[in-house]
PDB file of C-alpha atoms in Angstrom:
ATOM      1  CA  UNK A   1       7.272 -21.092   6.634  1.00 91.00           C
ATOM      2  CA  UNK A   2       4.720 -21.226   4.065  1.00 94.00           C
ATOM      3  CA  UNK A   3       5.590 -24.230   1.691  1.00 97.00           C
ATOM      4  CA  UNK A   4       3.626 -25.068  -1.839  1.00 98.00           C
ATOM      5  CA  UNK A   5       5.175 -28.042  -3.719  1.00 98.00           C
ATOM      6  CA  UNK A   6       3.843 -28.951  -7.273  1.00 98.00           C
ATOM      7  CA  UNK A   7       4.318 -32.446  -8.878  1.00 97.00           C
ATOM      8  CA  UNK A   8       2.857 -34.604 -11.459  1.00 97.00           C
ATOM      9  CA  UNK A   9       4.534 -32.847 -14.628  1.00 96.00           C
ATOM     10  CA  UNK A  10       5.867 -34.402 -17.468  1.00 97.00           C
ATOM     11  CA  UNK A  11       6.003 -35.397 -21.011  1.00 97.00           C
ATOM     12  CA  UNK A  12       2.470 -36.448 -22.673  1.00 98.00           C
ATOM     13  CA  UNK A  13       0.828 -36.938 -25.961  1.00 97.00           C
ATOM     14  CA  UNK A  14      -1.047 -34.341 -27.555  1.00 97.00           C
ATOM     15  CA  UNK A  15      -4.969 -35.905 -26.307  1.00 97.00           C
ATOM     16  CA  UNK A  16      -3.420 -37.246 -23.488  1.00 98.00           C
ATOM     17  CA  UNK A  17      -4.224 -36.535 -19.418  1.00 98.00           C
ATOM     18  CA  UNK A  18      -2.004 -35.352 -16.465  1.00 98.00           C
ATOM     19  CA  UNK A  19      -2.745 -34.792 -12.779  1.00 98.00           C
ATOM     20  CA  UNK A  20      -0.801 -32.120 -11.396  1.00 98.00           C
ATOM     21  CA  UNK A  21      -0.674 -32.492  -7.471  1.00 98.00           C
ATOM     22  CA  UNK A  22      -0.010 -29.288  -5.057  1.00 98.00           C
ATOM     23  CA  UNK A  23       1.538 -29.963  -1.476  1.00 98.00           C
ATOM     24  CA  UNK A  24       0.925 -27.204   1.238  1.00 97.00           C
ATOM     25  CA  UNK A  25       2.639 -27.075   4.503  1.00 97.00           C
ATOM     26  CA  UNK A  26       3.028 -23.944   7.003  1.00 96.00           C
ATOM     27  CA  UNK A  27      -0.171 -22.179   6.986  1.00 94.00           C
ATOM     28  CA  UNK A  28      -3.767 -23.261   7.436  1.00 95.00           C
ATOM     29  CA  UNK A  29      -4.513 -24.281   3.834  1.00 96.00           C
ATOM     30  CA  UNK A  30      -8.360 -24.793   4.341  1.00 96.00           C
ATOM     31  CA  UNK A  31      -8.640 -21.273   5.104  1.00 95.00           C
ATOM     32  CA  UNK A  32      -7.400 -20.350   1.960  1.00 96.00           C
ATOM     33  CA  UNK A  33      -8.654 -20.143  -1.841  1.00 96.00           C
ATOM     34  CA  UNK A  34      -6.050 -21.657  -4.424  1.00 97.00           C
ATOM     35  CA  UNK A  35      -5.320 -21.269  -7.566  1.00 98.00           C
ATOM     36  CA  UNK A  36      -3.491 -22.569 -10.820  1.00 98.00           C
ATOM     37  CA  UNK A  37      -1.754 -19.840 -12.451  1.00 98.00           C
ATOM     38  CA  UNK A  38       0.302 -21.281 -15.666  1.00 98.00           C
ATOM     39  CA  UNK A  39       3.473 -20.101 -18.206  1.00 98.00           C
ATOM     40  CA  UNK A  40       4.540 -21.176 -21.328  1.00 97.00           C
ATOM     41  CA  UNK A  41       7.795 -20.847 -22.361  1.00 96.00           C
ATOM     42  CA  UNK A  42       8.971 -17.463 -22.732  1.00 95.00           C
ATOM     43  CA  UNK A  43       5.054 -16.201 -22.574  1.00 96.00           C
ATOM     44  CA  UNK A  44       3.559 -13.795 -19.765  1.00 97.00           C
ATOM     45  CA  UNK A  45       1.319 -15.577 -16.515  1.00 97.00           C
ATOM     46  CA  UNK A  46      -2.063 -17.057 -17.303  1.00 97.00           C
ATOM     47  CA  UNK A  47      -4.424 -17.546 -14.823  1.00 97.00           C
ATOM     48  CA  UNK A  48      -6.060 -21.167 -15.316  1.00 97.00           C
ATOM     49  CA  UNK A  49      -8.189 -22.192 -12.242  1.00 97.00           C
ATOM     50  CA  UNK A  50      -9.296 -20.748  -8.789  1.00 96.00           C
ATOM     51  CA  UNK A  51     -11.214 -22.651  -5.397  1.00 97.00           C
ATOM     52  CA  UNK A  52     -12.810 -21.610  -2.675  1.00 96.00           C
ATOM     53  CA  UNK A  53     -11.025 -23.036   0.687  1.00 96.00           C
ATOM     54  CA  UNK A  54     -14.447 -25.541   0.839  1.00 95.00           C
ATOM     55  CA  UNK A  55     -14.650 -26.252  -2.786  1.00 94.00           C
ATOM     56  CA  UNK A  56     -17.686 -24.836  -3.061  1.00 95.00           C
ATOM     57  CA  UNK A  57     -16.562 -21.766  -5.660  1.00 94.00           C
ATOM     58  CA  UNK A  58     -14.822 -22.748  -8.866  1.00 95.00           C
ATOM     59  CA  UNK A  59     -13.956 -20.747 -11.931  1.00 94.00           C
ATOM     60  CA  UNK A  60     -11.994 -21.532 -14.756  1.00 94.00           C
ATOM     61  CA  UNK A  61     -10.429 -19.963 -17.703  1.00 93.00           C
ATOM     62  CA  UNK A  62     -11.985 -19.924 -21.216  1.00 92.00           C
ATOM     63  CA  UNK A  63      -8.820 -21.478 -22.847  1.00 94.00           C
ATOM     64  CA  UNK A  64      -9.397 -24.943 -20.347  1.00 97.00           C
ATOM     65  CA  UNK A  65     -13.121 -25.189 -19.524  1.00 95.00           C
ATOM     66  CA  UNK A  66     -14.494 -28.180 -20.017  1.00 96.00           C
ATOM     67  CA  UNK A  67     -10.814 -29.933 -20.128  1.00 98.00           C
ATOM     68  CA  UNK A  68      -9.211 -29.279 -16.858  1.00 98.00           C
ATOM     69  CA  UNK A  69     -10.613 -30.170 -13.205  1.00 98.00           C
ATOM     70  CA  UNK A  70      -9.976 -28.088 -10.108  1.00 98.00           C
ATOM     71  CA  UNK A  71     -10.451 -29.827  -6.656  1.00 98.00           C
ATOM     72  CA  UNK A  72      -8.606 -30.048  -3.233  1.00 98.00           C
ATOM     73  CA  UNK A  73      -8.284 -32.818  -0.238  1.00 97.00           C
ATOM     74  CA  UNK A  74      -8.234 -30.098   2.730  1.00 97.00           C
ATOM     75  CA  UNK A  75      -7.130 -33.199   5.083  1.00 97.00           C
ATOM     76  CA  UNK A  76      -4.497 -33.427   3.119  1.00 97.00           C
ATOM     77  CA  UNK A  77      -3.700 -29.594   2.891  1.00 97.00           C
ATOM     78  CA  UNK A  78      -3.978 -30.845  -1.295  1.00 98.00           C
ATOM     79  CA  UNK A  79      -4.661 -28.867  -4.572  1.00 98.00           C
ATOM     80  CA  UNK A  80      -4.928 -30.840  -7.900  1.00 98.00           C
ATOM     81  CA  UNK A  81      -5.308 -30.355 -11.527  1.00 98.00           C
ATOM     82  CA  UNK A  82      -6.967 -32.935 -13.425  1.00 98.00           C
ATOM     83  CA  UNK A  83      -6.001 -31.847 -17.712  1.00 98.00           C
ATOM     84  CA  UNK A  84      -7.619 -33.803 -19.966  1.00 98.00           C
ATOM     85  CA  UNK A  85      -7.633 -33.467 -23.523  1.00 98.00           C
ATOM     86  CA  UNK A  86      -4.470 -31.658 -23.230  1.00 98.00           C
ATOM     87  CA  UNK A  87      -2.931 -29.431 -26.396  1.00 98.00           C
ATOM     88  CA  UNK A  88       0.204 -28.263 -27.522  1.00 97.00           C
ATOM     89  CA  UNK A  89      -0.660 -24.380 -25.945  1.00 97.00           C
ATOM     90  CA  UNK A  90      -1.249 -26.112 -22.795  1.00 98.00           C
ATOM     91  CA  UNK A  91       2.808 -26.807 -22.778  1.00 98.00           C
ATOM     92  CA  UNK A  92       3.711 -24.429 -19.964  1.00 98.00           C
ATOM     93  CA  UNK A  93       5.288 -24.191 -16.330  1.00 98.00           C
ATOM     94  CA  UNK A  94       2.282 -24.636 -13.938  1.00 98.00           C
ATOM     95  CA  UNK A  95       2.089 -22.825 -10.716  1.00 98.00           C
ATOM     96  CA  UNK A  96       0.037 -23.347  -7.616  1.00 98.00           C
ATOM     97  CA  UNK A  97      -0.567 -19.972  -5.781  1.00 98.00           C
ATOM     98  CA  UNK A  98      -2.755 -19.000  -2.931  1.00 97.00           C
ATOM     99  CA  UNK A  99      -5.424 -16.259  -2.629  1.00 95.00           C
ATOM    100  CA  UNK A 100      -5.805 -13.781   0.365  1.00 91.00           C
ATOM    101  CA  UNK A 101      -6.317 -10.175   0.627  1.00 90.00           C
ATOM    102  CA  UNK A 102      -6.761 -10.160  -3.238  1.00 91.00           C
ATOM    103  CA  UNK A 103      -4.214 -11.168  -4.512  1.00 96.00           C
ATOM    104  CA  UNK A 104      -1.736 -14.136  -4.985  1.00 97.00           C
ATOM    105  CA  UNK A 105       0.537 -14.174  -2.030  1.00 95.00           C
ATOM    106  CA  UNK A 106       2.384 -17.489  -2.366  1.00 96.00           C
ATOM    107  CA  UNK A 107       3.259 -19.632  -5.269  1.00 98.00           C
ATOM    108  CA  UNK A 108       4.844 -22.421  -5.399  1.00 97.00           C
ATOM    109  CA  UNK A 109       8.425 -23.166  -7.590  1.00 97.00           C
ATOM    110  CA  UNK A 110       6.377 -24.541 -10.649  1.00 97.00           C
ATOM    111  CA  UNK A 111       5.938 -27.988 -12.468  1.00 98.00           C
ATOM    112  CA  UNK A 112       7.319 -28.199 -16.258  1.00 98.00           C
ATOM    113  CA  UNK A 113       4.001 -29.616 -18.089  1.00 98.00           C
ATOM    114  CA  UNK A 114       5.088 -30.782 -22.236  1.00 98.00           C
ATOM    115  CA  UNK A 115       2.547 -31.702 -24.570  1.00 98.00           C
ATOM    116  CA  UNK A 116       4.295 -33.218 -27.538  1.00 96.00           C
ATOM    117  CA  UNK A 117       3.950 -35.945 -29.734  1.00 95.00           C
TER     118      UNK A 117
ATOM    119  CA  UNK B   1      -3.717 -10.066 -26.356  1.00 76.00           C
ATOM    120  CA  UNK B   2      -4.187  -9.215 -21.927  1.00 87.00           C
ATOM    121  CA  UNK B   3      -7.200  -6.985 -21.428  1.00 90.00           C
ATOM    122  CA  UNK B   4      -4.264  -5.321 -18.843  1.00 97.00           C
ATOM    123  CA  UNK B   5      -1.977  -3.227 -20.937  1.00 97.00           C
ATOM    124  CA  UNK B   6       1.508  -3.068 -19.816  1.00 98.00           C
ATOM    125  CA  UNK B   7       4.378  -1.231 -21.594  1.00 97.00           C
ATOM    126  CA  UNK B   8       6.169  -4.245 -22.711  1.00 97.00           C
ATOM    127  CA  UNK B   9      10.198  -3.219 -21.294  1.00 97.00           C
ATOM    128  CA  UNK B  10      11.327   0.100 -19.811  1.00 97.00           C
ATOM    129  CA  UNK B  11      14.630   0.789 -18.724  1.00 96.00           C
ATOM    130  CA  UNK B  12      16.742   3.073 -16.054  1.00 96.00           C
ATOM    131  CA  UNK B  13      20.353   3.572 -14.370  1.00 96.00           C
ATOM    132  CA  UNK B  14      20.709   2.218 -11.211  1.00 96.00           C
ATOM    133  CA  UNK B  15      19.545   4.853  -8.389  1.00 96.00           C
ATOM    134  CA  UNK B  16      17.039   5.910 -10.661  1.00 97.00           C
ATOM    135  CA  UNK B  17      13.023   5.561 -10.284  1.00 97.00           C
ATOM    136  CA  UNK B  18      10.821   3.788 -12.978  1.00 97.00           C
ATOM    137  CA  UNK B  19       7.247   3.561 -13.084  1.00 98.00           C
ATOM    138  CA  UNK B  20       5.221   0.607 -14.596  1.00 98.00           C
ATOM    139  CA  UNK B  21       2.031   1.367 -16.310  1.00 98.00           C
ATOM    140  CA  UNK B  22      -0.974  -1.111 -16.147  1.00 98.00           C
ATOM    141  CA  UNK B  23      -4.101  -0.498 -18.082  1.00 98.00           C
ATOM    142  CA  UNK B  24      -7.503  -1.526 -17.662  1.00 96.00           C
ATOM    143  CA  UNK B  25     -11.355  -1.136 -17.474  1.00 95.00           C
ATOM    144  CA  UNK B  26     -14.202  -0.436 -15.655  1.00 93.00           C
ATOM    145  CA  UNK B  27     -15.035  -4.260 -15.915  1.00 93.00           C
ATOM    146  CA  UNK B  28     -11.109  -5.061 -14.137  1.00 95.00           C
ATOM    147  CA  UNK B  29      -9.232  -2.149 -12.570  1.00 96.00           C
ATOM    148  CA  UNK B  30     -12.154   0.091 -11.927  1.00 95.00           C
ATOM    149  CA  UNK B  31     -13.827  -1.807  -9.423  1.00 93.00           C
ATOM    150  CA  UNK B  32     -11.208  -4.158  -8.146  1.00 95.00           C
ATOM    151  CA  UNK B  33      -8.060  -4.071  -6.652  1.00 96.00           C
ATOM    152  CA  UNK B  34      -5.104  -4.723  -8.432  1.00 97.00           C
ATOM    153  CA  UNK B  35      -1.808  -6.404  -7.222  1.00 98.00           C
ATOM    154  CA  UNK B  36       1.755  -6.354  -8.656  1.00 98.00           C
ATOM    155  CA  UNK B  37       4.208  -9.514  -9.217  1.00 98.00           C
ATOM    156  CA  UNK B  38       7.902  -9.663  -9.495  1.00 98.00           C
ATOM    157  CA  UNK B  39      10.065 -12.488 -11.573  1.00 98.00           C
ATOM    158  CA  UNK B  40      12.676 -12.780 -11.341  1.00 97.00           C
ATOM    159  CA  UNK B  41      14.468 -14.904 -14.097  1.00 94.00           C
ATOM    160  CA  UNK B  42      14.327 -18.291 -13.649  1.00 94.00           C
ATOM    161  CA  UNK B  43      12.004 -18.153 -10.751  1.00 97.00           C
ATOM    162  CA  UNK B  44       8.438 -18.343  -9.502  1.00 97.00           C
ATOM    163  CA  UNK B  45       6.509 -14.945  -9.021  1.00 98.00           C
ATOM    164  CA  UNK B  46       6.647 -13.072  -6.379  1.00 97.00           C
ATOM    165  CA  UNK B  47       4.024 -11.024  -4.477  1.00 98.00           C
ATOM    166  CA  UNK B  48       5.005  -7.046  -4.112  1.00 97.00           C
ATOM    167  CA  UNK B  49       1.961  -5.118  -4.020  1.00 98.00           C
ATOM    168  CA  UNK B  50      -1.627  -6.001  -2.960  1.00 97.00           C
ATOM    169  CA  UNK B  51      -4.922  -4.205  -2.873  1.00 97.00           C
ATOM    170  CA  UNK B  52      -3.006  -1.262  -4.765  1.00 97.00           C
ATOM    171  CA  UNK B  53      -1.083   0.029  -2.599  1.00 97.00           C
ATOM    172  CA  UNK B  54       0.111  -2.044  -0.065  1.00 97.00           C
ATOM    173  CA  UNK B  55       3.498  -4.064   0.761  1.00 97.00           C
ATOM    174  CA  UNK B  56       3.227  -7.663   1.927  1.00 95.00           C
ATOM    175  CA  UNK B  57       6.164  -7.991   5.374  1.00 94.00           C
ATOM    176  CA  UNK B  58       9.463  -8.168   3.536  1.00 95.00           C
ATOM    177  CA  UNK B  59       9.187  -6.310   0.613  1.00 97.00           C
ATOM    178  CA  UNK B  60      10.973  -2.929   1.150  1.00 96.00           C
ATOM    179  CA  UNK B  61       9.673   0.606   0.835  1.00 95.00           C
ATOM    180  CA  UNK B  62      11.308   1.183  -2.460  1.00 97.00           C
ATOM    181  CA  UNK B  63       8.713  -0.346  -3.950  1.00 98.00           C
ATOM    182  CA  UNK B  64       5.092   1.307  -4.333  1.00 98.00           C
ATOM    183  CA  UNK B  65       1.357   1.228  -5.598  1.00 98.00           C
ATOM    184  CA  UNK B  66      -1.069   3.407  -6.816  1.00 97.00           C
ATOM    185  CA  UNK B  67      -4.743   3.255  -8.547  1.00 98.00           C
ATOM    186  CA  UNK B  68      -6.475   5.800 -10.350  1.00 96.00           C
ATOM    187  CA  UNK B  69      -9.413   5.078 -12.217  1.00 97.00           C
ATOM    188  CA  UNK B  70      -9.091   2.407 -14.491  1.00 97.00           C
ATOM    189  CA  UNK B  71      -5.196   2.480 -14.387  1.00 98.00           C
ATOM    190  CA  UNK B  72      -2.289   1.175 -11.801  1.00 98.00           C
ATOM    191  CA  UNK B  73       1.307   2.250 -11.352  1.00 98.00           C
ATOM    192  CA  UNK B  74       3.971   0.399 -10.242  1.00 98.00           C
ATOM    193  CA  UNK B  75       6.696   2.947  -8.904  1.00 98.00           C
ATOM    194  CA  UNK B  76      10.565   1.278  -7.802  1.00 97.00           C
ATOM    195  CA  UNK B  77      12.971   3.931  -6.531  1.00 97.00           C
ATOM    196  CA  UNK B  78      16.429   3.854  -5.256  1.00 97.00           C
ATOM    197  CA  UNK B  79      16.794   0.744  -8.890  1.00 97.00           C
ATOM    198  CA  UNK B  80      19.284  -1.823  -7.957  1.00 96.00           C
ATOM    199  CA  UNK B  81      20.790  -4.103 -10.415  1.00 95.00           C
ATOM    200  CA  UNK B  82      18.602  -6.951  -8.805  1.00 95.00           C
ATOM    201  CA  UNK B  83      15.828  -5.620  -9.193  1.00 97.00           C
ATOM    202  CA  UNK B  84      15.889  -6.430 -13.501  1.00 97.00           C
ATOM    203  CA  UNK B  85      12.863  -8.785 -13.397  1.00 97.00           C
ATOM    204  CA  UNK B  86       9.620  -8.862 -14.938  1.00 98.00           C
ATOM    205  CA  UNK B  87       6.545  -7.525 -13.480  1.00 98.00           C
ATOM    206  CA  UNK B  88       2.958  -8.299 -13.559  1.00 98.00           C
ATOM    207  CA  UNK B  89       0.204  -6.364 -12.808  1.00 98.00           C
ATOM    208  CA  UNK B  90      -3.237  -8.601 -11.681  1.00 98.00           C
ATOM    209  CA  UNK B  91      -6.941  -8.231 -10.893  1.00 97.00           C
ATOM    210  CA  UNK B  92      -9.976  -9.448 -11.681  1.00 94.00           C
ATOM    211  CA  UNK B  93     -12.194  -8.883 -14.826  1.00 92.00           C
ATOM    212  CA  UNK B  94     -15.898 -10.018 -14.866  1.00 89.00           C
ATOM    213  CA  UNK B  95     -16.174  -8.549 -18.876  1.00 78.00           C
ATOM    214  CA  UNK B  96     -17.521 -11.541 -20.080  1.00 69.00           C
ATOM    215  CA  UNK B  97     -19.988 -13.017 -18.000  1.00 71.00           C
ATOM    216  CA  UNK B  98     -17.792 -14.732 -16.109  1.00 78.00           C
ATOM    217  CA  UNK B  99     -15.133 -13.657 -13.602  1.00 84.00           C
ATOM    218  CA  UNK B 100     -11.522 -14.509 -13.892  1.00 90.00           C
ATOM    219  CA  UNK B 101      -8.201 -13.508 -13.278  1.00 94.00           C
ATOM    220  CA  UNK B 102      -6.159 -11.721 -15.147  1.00 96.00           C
ATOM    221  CA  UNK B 103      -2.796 -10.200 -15.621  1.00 97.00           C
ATOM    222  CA  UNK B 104      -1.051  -7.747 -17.739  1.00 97.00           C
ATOM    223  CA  UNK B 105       1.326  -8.702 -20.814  1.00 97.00           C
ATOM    224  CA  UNK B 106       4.518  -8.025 -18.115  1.00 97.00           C
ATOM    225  CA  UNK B 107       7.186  -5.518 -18.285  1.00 98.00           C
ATOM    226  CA  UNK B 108      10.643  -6.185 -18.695  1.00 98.00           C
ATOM    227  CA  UNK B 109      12.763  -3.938 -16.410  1.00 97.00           C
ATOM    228  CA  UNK B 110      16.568  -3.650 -17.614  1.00 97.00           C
ATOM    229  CA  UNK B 111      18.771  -1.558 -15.060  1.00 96.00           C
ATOM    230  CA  UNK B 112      21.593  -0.063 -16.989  1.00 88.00           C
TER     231      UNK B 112
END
Protein backbone atom coordinates (compact mmCIF):
# COMPACT_ATOMS: atom_id res chain seq x y z
CA UNK A 1 0.00 0.00 0.00
CA UNK A 2 0.93 3.44 -0.64
CA UNK A 3 3.54 4.49 2.10
CA UNK A 4 4.96 8.33 2.62
CA UNK A 5 7.34 8.62 5.63
CA UNK A 6 8.64 12.14 6.70
CA UNK A 7 11.83 12.66 8.83
CA UNK A 8 14.35 15.22 9.59
CA UNK A 9 12.19 17.33 12.19
CA UNK A 10 13.29 18.79 15.18
CA UNK A 11 14.22 21.54 17.45
CA UNK A 12 16.31 24.56 15.76
CA UNK A 13 17.31 28.09 16.33
CA UNK A 14 15.42 30.83 15.02
CA UNK A 15 18.09 31.51 11.59
CA UNK A 16 18.88 28.11 11.66
CA UNK A 17 18.41 25.21 8.65
CA UNK A 18 16.59 21.79 8.55
CA UNK A 19 16.25 19.15 5.83
CA UNK A 20 13.10 17.45 5.98
CA UNK A 21 13.39 14.01 4.07
CA UNK A 22 10.12 12.18 2.49
CA UNK A 23 10.26 8.25 1.99
CA UNK A 24 7.80 6.75 -0.66
CA UNK A 25 7.13 3.14 -1.07
CA UNK A 26 4.01 1.37 -2.89
CA UNK A 27 3.30 3.31 -5.90
CA UNK A 28 5.43 4.58 -8.76
CA UNK A 29 6.65 7.82 -7.17
CA UNK A 30 8.31 9.27 -10.41
CA UNK A 31 5.04 9.36 -11.94
CA UNK A 32 3.81 11.54 -9.49
CA UNK A 33 4.02 15.42 -8.51
CA UNK A 34 4.69 16.02 -4.64
CA UNK A 35 4.12 18.36 -2.46
CA UNK A 36 4.82 19.96 1.08
CA UNK A 37 1.71 20.91 2.66
CA UNK A 38 2.48 22.33 6.41
CA UNK A 39 0.41 23.06 10.03
CA UNK A 40 1.13 24.97 12.83
CA UNK A 41 -0.17 24.24 15.92
CA UNK A 42 -3.75 24.53 16.21
CA UNK A 43 -3.76 26.60 12.65
CA UNK A 44 -5.61 25.40 9.33
CA UNK A 45 -3.26 23.50 6.24
CA UNK A 46 -0.81 25.64 4.31
CA UNK A 47 0.36 24.66 1.21
CA UNK A 48 4.31 25.29 1.07
CA UNK A 49 5.91 23.61 -2.03
CA UNK A 50 4.85 21.51 -5.14
CA UNK A 51 7.22 19.30 -8.02
CA UNK A 52 6.69 17.99 -11.03
CA UNK A 53 7.48 14.00 -11.04
CA UNK A 54 10.91 15.19 -13.24
CA UNK A 55 11.68 18.23 -11.28
CA UNK A 56 11.26 20.25 -13.93
CA UNK A 57 8.01 22.39 -12.41
CA UNK A 58 8.44 24.05 -9.04
CA UNK A 59 6.29 26.53 -7.20
CA UNK A 60 6.46 27.78 -3.91
CA UNK A 61 4.51 29.74 -1.47
CA UNK A 62 4.98 33.50 -0.84
CA UNK A 63 5.50 33.00 2.97
CA UNK A 64 8.96 30.60 2.05
CA UNK A 65 10.32 31.76 -1.33
CA UNK A 66 13.60 32.36 -1.41
CA UNK A 67 14.14 30.29 2.05
CA UNK A 68 13.01 26.82 1.42
CA UNK A 69 14.25 24.30 -1.44
CA UNK A 70 12.05 21.72 -3.12
CA UNK A 71 13.83 18.75 -4.91
CA UNK A 72 13.45 14.89 -5.21
CA UNK A 73 15.97 11.73 -5.86
CA UNK A 74 13.34 9.66 -8.10
CA UNK A 75 15.94 6.58 -7.69
CA UNK A 76 15.36 6.86 -4.46
CA UNK A 77 11.47 7.30 -4.66
CA UNK A 78 12.78 10.76 -2.32
CA UNK A 79 11.13 14.21 -1.62
CA UNK A 80 13.12 16.82 0.46
CA UNK A 81 12.80 20.15 1.97
CA UNK A 82 15.78 22.16 2.31
CA UNK A 83 14.48 25.47 5.12
CA UNK A 84 16.85 27.86 5.52
CA UNK A 85 16.56 30.93 7.33
CA UNK A 86 13.87 29.38 9.26
CA UNK A 87 11.31 31.64 11.64
CA UNK A 88 9.25 31.20 14.47
CA UNK A 89 5.80 30.97 11.94
CA UNK A 90 7.61 28.31 10.21
CA UNK A 91 7.03 26.12 13.65
CA UNK A 92 4.47 23.69 12.26
CA UNK A 93 3.73 19.86 11.52
CA UNK A 94 5.05 19.29 7.93
CA UNK A 95 3.36 16.98 5.58
CA UNK A 96 4.46 15.32 2.40
CA UNK A 97 1.42 14.66 0.07
CA UNK A 98 1.14 13.53 -3.46
CA UNK A 99 -0.66 15.10 -6.47
CA UNK A 100 -2.92 13.19 -9.01
CA UNK A 101 -6.20 13.84 -10.48
CA UNK A 102 -6.05 17.33 -8.76
CA UNK A 103 -5.86 16.94 -5.78
CA UNK A 104 -3.79 15.57 -2.78
CA UNK A 105 -4.47 11.92 -2.52
CA UNK A 106 -1.87 10.69 -0.02
CA UNK A 107 -0.07 12.33 2.79
CA UNK A 108 2.10 11.16 4.84
CA UNK A 109 1.73 11.06 9.09
CA UNK A 110 3.69 14.45 9.43
CA UNK A 111 7.12 15.62 10.93
CA UNK A 112 6.93 18.08 14.13
CA UNK A 113 9.30 21.07 12.80
CA UNK A 114 10.11 23.82 16.20
CA UNK A 115 11.78 26.93 15.64
CA UNK A 116 12.72 28.28 19.02
CA UNK A 117 15.44 29.85 20.62
CA UNK B 1 -6.89 35.30 6.07
CA UNK B 2 -7.59 31.95 3.10
CA UNK B 3 -8.80 33.44 -0.16
CA UNK B 4 -11.30 30.05 0.40
CA UNK B 5 -13.98 31.01 2.83
CA UNK B 6 -15.20 28.31 4.99
CA UNK B 7 -17.81 28.66 7.79
CA UNK B 8 -15.48 28.18 10.59
CA UNK B 9 -17.70 25.11 12.81
CA UNK B 10 -21.22 23.85 12.09
CA UNK B 11 -22.89 21.37 13.99
CA UNK B 12 -25.73 18.43 13.67
CA UNK B 13 -27.32 15.25 15.55
CA UNK B 14 -26.16 12.17 14.48
CA UNK B 15 -28.34 10.83 11.36
CA UNK B 16 -28.56 14.21 10.30
CA UNK B 17 -27.01 15.88 6.95
CA UNK B 18 -24.63 18.97 7.08
CA UNK B 19 -23.32 20.84 4.31
CA UNK B 20 -19.88 22.64 4.24
CA UNK B 21 -19.61 25.84 2.40
CA UNK B 22 -16.34 26.82 0.53
CA UNK B 23 -15.95 30.14 -1.11
CA UNK B 24 -13.94 31.35 -3.81
CA UNK B 25 -13.13 33.22 -7.11
CA UNK B 26 -12.95 33.25 -10.55
CA UNK B 27 -9.05 33.24 -10.11
CA UNK B 28 -9.50 29.61 -7.71
CA UNK B 29 -12.86 27.83 -7.77
CA UNK B 30 -14.10 29.15 -11.04
CA UNK B 31 -11.80 27.57 -13.25
CA UNK B 32 -10.37 24.76 -11.23
CA UNK B 33 -11.43 21.91 -9.52
CA UNK B 34 -11.70 21.80 -6.02
CA UNK B 35 -11.11 18.81 -3.59
CA UNK B 36 -12.23 18.21 0.03
CA UNK B 37 -9.97 16.90 3.11
CA UNK B 38 -10.95 15.23 6.27
CA UNK B 39 -8.91 15.40 9.84
CA UNK B 40 -9.43 13.83 11.89
CA UNK B 41 -7.93 14.88 15.35
CA UNK B 42 -4.67 14.00 15.86
CA UNK B 43 -4.11 12.76 12.40
CA UNK B 44 -2.85 13.49 8.90
CA UNK B 45 -5.50 14.64 6.23
CA UNK B 46 -7.35 12.66 4.45
CA UNK B 47 -8.51 12.74 0.80
CA UNK B 48 -12.60 12.61 0.38
CA UNK B 49 -13.51 14.41 -2.60
CA UNK B 50 -11.58 15.19 -5.84
CA UNK B 51 -12.29 17.10 -8.99
CA UNK B 52 -15.66 18.22 -7.18
CA UNK B 53 -17.49 15.63 -7.12
CA UNK B 54 -15.90 12.54 -7.00
CA UNK B 55 -15.02 9.77 -4.20
CA UNK B 56 -11.52 8.31 -4.13
CA UNK B 57 -12.13 3.85 -3.54
CA UNK B 58 -12.95 3.69 0.15
CA UNK B 59 -14.61 6.62 1.03
CA UNK B 60 -18.38 5.83 1.32
CA UNK B 61 -21.35 7.36 -0.46
CA UNK B 62 -22.37 9.40 2.48
CA UNK B 63 -20.11 11.72 1.58
CA UNK B 64 -20.58 14.17 -1.55
CA UNK B 65 -19.36 17.13 -3.85
CA UNK B 66 -20.68 19.76 -5.70
CA UNK B 67 -19.40 23.06 -7.69
CA UNK B 68 -21.28 25.90 -8.76
CA UNK B 69 -19.69 28.85 -9.94
CA UNK B 70 -17.22 30.15 -7.79
CA UNK B 71 -18.48 28.09 -4.73
CA UNK B 72 -18.15 24.21 -3.44
CA UNK B 73 -20.27 22.18 -1.06
CA UNK B 74 -19.33 19.57 0.95
CA UNK B 75 -22.60 17.49 1.78
CA UNK B 76 -22.20 14.30 4.73
CA UNK B 77 -25.47 12.46 5.31
CA UNK B 78 -26.46 9.61 7.43
CA UNK B 79 -23.58 11.96 10.46
CA UNK B 80 -21.90 9.47 12.61
CA UNK B 81 -20.17 10.39 15.72
CA UNK B 82 -16.81 9.66 13.82
CA UNK B 83 -17.22 11.63 11.46
CA UNK B 84 -16.44 15.09 14.03
CA UNK B 85 -13.27 16.14 12.13
CA UNK B 86 -12.20 19.08 10.37
CA UNK B 87 -12.54 19.65 6.77
CA UNK B 88 -10.71 21.41 4.12
CA UNK B 89 -11.72 22.51 1.02
CA UNK B 90 -8.55 22.93 -1.79
CA UNK B 91 -7.78 24.21 -5.29
CA UNK B 92 -5.68 26.21 -7.00
CA UNK B 93 -5.52 30.09 -7.24
CA UNK B 94 -3.31 31.82 -9.91
CA UNK B 95 -4.59 35.59 -8.35
CA UNK B 96 -1.32 36.79 -8.03
CA UNK B 97 0.82 36.04 -10.76
CA UNK B 98 1.77 33.03 -9.57
CA UNK B 99 -0.09 29.75 -9.05
CA UNK B 100 -0.38 28.01 -5.77
CA UNK B 101 -2.35 25.97 -3.68
CA UNK B 102 -4.66 26.81 -1.49
CA UNK B 103 -7.13 25.75 1.08
CA UNK B 104 -9.98 27.07 3.00
CA UNK B 105 -9.77 28.29 6.81
CA UNK B 106 -11.41 24.50 7.76
CA UNK B 107 -14.61 23.71 9.36
CA UNK B 108 -15.03 22.19 12.53
CA UNK B 109 -17.83 19.56 12.44
CA UNK B 110 -19.26 18.69 16.07
CA UNK B 111 -21.94 15.77 15.95
CA UNK B 112 -24.21 16.21 18.87
Amino acid sequence: QVQLVESGGGLVKPGGSLRLSCAASGFTFSDYYMSWIRQAPGKGLEWVSYISSSGSTIYYADSVKGRFTISRDNAKNSLYLQMNSLRAEDTAVYYCASWRRGSYDYWGQGTLVTVSS
Amino acid sequence: QSVLTQPPSVSAAPGQKVTISCSGSSSNIGNNYVSWYQQLPGTAPKLLIYENNKRPSGIPDRFSGSKSGTSATLGITGLQTGDEADYYCGTWDSSLSALNWVFGGGTKLTVL
